[in-house]
mmCIF file of C-alpha atoms in Angstrom:
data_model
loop_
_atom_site.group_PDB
_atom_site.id
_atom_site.type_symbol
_atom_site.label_atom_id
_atom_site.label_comp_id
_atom_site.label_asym_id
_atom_site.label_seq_id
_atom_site.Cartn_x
_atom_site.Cartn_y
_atom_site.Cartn_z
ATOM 1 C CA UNK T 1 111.833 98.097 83.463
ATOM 2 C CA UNK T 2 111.249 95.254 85.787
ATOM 3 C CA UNK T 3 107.879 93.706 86.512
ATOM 4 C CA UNK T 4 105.980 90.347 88.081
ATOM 5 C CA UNK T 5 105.098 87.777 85.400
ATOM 6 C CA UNK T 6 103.493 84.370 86.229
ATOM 7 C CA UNK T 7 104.193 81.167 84.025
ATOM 8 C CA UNK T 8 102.379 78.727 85.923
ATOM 9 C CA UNK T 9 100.435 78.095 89.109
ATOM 10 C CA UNK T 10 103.209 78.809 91.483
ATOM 11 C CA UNK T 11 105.211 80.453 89.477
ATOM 12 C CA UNK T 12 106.437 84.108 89.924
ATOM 13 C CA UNK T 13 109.126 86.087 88.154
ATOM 14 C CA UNK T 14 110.307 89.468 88.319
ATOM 15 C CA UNK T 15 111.693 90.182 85.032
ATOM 16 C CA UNK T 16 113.063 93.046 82.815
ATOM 17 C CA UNK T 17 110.071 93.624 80.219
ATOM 18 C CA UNK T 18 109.974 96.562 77.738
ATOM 19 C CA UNK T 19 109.462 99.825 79.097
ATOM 20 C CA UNK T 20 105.731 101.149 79.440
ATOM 21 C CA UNK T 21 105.065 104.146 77.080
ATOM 22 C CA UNK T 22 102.109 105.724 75.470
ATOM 23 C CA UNK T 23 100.571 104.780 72.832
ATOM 24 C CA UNK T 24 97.632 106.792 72.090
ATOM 25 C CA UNK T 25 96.603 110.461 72.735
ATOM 26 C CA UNK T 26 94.157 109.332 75.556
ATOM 27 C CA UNK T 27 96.926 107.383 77.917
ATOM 28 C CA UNK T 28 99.052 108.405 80.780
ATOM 29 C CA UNK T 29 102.249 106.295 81.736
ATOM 30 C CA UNK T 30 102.876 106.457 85.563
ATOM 31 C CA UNK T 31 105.465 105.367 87.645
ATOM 32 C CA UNK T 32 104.441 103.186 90.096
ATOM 33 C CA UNK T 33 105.244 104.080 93.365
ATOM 34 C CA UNK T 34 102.569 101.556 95.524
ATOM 35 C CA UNK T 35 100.717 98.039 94.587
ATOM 36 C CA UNK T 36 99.093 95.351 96.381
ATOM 37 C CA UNK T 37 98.548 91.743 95.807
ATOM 38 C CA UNK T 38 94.999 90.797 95.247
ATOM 39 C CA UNK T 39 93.210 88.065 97.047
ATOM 40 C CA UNK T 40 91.985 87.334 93.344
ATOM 41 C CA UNK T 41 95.366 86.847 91.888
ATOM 42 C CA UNK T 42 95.705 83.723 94.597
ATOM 43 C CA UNK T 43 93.390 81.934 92.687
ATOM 44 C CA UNK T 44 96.061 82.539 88.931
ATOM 45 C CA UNK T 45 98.471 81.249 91.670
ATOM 46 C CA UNK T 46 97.102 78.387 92.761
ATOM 47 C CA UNK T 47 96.148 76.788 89.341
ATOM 48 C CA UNK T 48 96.540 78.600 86.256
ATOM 49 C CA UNK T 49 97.900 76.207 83.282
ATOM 50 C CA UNK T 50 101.591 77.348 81.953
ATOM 51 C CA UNK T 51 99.883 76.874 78.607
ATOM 52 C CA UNK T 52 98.174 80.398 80.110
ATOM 53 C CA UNK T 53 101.382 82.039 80.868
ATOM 54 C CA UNK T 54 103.566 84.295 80.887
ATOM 55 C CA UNK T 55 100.998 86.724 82.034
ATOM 56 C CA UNK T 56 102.042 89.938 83.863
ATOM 57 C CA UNK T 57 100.150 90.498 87.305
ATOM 58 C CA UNK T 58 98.575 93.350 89.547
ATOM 59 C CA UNK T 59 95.752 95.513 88.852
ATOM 60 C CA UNK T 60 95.879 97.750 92.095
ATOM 61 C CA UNK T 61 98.291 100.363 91.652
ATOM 62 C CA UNK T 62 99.217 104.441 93.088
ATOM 63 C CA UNK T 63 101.518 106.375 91.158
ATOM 64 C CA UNK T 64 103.130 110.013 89.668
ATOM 65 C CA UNK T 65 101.818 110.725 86.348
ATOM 66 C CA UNK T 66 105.250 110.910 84.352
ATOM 67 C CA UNK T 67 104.015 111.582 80.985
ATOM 68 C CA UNK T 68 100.352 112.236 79.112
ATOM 69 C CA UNK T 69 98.844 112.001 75.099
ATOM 70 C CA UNK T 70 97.554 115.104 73.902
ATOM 71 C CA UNK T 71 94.173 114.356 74.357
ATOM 72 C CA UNK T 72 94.354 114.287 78.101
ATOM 73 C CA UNK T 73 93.284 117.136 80.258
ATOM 74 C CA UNK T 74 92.218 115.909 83.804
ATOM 75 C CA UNK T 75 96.035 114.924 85.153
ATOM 76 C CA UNK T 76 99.845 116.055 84.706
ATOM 77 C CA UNK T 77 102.936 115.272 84.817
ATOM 78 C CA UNK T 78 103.610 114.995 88.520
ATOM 79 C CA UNK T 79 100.402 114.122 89.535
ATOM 80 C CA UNK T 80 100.174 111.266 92.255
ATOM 81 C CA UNK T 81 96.683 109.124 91.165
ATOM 82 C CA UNK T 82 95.221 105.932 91.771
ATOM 83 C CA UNK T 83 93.642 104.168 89.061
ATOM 84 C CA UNK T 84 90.219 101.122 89.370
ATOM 85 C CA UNK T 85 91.065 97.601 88.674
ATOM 86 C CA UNK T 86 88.622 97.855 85.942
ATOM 87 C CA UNK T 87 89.582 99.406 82.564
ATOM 88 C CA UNK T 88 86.884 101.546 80.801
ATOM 89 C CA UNK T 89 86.393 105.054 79.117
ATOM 90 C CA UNK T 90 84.275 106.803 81.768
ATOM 91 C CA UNK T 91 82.560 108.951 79.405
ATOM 92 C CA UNK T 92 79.910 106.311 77.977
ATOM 93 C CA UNK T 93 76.308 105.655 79.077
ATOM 94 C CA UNK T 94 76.988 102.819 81.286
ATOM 95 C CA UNK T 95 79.818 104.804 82.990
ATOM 96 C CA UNK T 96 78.045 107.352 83.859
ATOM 97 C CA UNK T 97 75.422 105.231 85.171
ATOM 98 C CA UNK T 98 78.455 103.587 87.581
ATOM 99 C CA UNK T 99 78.257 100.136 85.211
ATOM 100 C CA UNK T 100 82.188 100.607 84.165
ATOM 101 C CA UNK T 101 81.921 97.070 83.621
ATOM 102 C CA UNK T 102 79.283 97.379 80.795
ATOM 103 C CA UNK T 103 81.399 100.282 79.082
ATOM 104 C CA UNK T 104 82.151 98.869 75.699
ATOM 105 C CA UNK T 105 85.735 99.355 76.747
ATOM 106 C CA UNK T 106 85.640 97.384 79.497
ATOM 107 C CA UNK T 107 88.826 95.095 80.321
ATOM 108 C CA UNK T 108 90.787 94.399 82.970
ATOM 109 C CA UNK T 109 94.223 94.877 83.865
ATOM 110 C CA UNK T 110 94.840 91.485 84.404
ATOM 111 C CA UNK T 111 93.798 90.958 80.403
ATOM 112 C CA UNK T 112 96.636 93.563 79.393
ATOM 113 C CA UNK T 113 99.427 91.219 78.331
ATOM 114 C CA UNK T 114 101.626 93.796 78.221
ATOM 115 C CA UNK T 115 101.169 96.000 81.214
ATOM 116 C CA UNK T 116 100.211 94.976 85.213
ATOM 117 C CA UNK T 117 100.406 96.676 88.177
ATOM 118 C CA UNK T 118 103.253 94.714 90.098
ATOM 119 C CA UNK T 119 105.904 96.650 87.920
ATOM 120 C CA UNK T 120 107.918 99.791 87.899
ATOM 121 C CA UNK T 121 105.528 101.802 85.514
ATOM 122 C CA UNK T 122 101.920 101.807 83.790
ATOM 123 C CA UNK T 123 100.596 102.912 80.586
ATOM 124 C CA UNK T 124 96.952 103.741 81.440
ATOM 125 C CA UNK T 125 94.283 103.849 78.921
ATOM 126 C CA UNK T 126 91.440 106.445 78.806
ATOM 127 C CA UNK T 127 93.408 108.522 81.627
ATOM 128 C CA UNK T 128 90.534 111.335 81.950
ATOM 129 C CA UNK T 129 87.943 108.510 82.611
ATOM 130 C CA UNK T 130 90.349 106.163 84.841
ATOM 131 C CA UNK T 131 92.844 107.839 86.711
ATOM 132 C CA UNK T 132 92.104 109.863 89.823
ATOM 133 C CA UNK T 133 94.303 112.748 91.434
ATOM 134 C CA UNK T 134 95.050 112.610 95.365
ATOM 135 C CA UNK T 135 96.012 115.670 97.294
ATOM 136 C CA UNK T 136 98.796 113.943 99.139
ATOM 137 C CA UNK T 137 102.684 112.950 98.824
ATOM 138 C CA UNK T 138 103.228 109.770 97.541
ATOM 139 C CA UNK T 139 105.242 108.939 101.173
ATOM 140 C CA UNK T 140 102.075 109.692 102.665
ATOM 141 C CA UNK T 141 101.419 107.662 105.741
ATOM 142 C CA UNK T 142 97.130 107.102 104.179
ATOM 143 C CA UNK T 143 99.428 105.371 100.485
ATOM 144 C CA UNK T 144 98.050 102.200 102.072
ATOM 145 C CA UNK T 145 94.145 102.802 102.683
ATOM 146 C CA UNK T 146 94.150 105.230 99.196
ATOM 147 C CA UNK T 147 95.404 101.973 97.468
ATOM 148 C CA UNK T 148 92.467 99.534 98.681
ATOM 149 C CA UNK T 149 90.038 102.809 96.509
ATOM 150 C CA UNK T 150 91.690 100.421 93.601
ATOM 151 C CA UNK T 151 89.858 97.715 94.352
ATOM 152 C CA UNK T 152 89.175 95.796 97.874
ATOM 153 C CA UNK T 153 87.778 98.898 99.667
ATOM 154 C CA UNK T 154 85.370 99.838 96.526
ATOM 155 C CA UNK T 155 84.460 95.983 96.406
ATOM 156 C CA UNK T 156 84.023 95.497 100.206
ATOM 157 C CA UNK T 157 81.670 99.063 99.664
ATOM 158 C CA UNK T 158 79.947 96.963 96.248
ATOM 159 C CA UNK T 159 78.739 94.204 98.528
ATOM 160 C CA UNK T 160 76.938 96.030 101.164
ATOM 161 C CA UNK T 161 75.468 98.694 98.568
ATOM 162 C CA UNK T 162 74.062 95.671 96.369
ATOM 163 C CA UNK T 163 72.870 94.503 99.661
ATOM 164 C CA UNK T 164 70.913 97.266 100.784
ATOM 165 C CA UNK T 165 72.528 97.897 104.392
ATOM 166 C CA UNK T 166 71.405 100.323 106.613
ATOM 167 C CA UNK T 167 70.493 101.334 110.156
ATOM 168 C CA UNK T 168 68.002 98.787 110.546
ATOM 169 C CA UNK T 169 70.319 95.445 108.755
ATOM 170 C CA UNK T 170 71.798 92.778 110.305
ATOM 171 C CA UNK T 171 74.684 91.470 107.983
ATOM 172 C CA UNK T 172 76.726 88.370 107.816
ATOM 173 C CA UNK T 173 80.405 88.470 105.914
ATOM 174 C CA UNK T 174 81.685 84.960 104.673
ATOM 175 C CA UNK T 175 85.193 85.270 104.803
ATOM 176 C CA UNK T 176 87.909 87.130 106.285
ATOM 177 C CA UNK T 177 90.092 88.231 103.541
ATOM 178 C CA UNK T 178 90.649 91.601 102.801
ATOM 179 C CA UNK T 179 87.605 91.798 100.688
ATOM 180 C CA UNK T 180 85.190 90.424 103.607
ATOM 181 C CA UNK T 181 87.083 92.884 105.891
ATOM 182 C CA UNK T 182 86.299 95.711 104.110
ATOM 183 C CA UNK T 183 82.715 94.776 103.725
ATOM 184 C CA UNK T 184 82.791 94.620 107.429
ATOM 185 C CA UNK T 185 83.991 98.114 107.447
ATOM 186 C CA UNK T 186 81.611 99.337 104.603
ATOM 187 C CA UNK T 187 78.352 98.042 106.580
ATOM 188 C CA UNK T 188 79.420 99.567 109.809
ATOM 189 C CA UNK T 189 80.230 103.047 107.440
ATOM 190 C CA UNK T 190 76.226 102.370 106.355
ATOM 191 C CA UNK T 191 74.872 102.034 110.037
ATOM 192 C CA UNK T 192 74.067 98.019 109.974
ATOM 193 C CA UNK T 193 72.643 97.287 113.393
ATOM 194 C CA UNK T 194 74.707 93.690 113.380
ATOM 195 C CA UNK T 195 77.657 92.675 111.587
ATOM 196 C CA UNK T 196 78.540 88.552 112.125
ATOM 197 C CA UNK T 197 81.562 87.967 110.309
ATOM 198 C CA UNK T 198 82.619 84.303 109.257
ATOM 199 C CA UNK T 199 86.241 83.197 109.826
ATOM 200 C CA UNK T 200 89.175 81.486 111.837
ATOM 201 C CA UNK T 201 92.311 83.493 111.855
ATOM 202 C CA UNK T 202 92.093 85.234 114.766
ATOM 203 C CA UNK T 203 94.617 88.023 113.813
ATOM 204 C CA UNK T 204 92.059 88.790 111.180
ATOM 205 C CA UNK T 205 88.643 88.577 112.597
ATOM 206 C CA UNK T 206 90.424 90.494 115.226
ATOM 207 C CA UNK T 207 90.556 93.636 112.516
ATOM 208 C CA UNK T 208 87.331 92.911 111.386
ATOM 209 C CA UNK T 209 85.690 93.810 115.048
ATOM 210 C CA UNK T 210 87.871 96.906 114.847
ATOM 211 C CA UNK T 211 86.264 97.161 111.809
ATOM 212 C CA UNK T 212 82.850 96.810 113.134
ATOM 213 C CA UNK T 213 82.079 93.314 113.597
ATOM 214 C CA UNK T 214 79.660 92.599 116.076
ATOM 215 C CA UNK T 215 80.142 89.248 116.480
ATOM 216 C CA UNK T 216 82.491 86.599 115.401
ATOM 217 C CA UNK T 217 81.267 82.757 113.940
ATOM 218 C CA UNK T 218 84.334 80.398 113.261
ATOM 219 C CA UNK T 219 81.979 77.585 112.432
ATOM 220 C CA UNK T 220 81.903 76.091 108.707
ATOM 221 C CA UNK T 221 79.006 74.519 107.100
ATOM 222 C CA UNK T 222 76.118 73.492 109.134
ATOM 223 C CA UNK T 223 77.901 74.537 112.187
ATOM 224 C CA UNK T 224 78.817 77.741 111.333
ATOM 225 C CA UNK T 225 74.888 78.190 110.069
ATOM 226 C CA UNK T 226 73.445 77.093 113.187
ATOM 227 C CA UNK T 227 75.829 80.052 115.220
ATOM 228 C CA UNK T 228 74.897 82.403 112.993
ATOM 229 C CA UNK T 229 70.906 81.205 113.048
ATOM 230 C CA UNK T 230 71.682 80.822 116.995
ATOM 231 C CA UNK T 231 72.747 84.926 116.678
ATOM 232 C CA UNK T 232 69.932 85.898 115.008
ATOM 233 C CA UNK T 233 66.977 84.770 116.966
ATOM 234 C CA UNK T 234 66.820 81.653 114.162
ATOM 235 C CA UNK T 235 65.941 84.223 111.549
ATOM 236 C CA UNK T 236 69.497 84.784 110.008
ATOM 237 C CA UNK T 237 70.864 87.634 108.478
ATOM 238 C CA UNK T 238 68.798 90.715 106.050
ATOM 239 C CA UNK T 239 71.690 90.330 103.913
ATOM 240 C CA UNK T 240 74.665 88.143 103.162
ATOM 241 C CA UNK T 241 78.368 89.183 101.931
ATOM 242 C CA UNK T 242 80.057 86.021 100.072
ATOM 243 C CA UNK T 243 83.268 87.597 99.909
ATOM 244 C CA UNK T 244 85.585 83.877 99.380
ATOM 245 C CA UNK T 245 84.097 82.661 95.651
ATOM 246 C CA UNK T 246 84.120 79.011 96.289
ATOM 247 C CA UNK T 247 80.747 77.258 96.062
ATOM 248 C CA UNK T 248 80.593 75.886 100.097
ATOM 249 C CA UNK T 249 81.017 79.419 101.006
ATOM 250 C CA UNK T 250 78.131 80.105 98.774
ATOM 251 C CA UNK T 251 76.166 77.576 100.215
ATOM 252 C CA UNK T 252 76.289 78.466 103.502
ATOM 253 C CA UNK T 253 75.163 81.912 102.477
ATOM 254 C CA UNK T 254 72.030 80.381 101.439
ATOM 255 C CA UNK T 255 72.188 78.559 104.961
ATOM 256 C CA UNK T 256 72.474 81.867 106.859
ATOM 257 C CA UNK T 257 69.947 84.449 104.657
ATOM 258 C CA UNK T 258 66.876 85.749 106.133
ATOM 259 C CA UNK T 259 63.827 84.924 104.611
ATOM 260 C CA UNK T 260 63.151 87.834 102.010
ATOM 261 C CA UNK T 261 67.144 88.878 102.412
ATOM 262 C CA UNK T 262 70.312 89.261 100.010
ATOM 263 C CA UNK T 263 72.795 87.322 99.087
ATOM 264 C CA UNK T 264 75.661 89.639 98.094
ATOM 265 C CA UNK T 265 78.491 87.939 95.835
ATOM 266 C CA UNK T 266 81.990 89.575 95.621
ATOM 267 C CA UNK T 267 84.357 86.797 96.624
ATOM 268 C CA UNK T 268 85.325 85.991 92.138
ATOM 269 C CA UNK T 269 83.085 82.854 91.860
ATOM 270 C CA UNK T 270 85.225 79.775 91.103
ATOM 271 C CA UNK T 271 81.944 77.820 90.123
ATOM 272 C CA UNK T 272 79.015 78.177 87.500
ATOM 273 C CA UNK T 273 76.290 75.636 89.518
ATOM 274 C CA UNK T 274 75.112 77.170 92.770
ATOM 275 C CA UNK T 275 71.572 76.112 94.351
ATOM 276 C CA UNK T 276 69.065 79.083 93.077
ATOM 277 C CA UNK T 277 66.090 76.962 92.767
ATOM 278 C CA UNK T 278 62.350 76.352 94.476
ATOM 279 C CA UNK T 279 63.891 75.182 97.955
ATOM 280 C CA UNK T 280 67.012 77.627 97.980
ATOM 281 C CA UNK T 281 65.772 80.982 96.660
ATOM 282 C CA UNK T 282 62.937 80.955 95.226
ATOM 283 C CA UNK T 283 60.468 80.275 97.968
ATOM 284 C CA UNK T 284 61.912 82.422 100.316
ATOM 285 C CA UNK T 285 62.563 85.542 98.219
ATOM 286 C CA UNK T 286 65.884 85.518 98.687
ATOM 287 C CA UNK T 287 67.594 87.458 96.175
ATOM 288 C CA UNK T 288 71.183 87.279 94.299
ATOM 289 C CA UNK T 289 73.285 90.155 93.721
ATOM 290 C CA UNK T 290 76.617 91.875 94.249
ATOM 291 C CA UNK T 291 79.000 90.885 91.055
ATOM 292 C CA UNK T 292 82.481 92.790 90.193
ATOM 293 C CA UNK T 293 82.433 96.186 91.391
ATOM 294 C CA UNK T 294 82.892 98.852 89.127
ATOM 295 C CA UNK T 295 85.153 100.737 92.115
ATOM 296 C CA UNK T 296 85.662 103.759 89.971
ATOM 297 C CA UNK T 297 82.056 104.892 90.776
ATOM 298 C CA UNK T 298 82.789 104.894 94.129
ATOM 299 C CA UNK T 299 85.815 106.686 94.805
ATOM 300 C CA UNK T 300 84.442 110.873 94.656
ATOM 301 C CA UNK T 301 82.502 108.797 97.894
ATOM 302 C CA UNK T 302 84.928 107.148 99.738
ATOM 303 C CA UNK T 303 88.244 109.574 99.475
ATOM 304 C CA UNK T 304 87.336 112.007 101.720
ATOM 305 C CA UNK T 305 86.375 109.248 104.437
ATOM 306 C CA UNK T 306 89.897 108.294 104.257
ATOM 307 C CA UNK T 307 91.470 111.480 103.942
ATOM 308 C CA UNK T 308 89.627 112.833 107.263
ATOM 309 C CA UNK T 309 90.622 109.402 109.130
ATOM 310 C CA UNK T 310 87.228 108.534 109.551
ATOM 311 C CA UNK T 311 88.353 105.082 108.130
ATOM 312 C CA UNK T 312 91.395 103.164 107.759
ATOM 313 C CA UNK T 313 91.083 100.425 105.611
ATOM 314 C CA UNK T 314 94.828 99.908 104.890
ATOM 315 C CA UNK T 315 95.423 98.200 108.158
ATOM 316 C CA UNK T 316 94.544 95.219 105.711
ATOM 317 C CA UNK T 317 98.120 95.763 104.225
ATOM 318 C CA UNK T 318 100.374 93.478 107.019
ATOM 319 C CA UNK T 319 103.211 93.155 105.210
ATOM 320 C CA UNK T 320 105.144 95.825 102.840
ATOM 321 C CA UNK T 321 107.564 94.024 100.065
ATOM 322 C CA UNK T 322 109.993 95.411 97.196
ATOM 323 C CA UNK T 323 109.381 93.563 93.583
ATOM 324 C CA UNK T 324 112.041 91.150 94.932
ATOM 325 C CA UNK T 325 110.080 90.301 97.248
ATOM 326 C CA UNK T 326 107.088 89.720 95.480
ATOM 327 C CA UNK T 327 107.040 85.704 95.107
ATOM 328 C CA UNK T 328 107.649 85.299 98.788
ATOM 329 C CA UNK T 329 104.650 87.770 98.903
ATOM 330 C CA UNK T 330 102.666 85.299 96.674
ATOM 331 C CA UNK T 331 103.020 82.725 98.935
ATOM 332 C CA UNK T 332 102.538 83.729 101.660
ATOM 333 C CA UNK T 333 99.232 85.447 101.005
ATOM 334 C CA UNK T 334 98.654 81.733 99.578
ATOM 335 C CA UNK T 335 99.493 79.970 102.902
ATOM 336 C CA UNK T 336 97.527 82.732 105.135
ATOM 337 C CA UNK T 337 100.370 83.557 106.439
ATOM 338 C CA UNK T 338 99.733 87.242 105.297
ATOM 339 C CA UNK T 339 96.727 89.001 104.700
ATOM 340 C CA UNK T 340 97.136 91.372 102.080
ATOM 341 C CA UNK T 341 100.937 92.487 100.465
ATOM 342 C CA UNK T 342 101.958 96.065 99.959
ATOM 343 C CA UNK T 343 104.380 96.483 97.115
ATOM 344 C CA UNK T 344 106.746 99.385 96.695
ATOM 345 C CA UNK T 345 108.749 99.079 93.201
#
């Protein structure tokens, strides 16, 4: 079978790998019949070591159930399901509690080396626990929004849950990726009275105040936090999305917070030192939360908002490749260019 592999920052190959298959009682193997490029994998792309590589790539994926282990009762053959970015067995303490990522299981598919998502077929570990059935065709005109349940709709829905939105919030989203988009979207779906989101591509904020954005800041750095501060009465916001995961982004979270607010991390922190101290935080009561969202808690939730058209979050798909395409996909993502790449193997 044929599937993406990175050797190095910059890097991408499609190549003929060996063939998925399953390996113990609890897997499923699935043919992969949608996948998306990740906003997280840019960051592999943009400066991962070839002493790193090869690695295979993609951890959002839809598919038919081809084949099962013995010990598998929830899905079929012929079942069309969509499967978390975040491996784990469902069945233990922390899964049940919605803490996949605490489940002594818990990897990633990125971690696999052999198996990703950008490829023809998956073997899928713990399939009961992982893999969820959806009551449409797999040419289904909804394939795109029932792909972002994988990961960028459940993490967009992460942030403003951690946060605490409702009626009465007024939110601020750093960054208009397809992560910050969707937490747009999921604070709207939660009532928030304002929704400021941070960004300059206009064909994006665009979709975020279809989304639900109230009000758009291009501004960076002290700019940006002075037209957000300006928007607020000087207060600032109840609680703050980082949705980009690079440390001036951060900061200018702290700039925008109310006093007593959230500060909501999704965007995959490329930094360990952030400002958390006396002046920053601690004074003010601003709290830190958010962290990698264990989507597969979320999904019974959000399906049936997507399935009744109450939301469309696949409008962040803007461009639809095959796996040939897939390196030109890379790119462009990487040059903003695109916002978020649809794969169909």
């Amino acid at each position: 079978m044929r599937a993406t592999v990175m050797h190095a920052a910059g890097d991408i190959r499609i190549e003929a790998v060996p063939d998925s298959r399953i390996k113990e009682p609890t897997d499923a193997l699935v043919r992969i019949t949608a996948s998306g490029v990740c906003g997280s994998d840019l960051h592999a792309y943009g400066g991962m070591p070839a002493a790193y590589g090869p690695a295979r790539m993609g951890h959002e994926f839809i598919g038919v159930v081809e084949a099962t282990g013995s010990e598998v009762t929830s899905v079929k053959a012929g079942d069309l399901v969509v499967s978390p970015w975040v491996i784990a067995d469902g069945t233990c303490a922390f899964c049940q509690e919605g803490m996949h990522l605490a489940c002594a299981h818990a990897s990633y598919w990125d971690m696999m080396p052999d198996e990703g998502a950008q490829a023809e077929a998956i073997r899928v570990p713990f399939a009961d626990g992982m893999l969820v059935k959806l009551p449409v065709a797999a040419d289904s005109a909804l394939i795109p929004s029932l792909l972002t349940l994988a990961d960028v709709l459940g993490t967009g829905h992460h942030a403003a849950v951690s946060g605490g939105v409702d009626a009465r919030t007024r939110v601020t989203v750093i960054g208009d990726g397809a992560v910050g988009l969707m937490a747009v979207l999921a604070a709207k779906r939660l009532g928030a009275e304002q929704i400021i989101l941070m960004g300059r591509h206009k064909a994006r904020t665009d979709l975020g105040r279809e989304f639900g954005a109230t009000d758009v800041v291009a501004g960076r750095g002290e700019e940006g936090i002075a037209q957000v501060r300006e928007l607020t009465g000087g207060h600032g916001t109840h609680v703050v999305v980082e949705a980009v995961g690079h440390k001036p982004a951060y900061e200018q979270a702290v700039g925008v917070v109310r006093g007593g607010g959230v500060i909501s991390r999704v965007g995959l922190p490329q930094y360990e030192e952030a400002p958390i101290g006396l002046g920053s935080l601690f004074i003010r009561n601003i709290r830190l939360a958010g962290g990698a969202a264990p989507v597969r808690a979320y999904m019974a939730e959000l399906l049936p908002d997507i399935l009744d058209g109450v939301i469309q979050p696949g409008k962040v798909f803007d461009r639809t490749v095959g796996l040939d395409g897939v390196a030109e996909g890379y790119r462009d993502m990487a040059e903003r260019s695109a916002l978020k790449i649809l794969i169909k193997p």
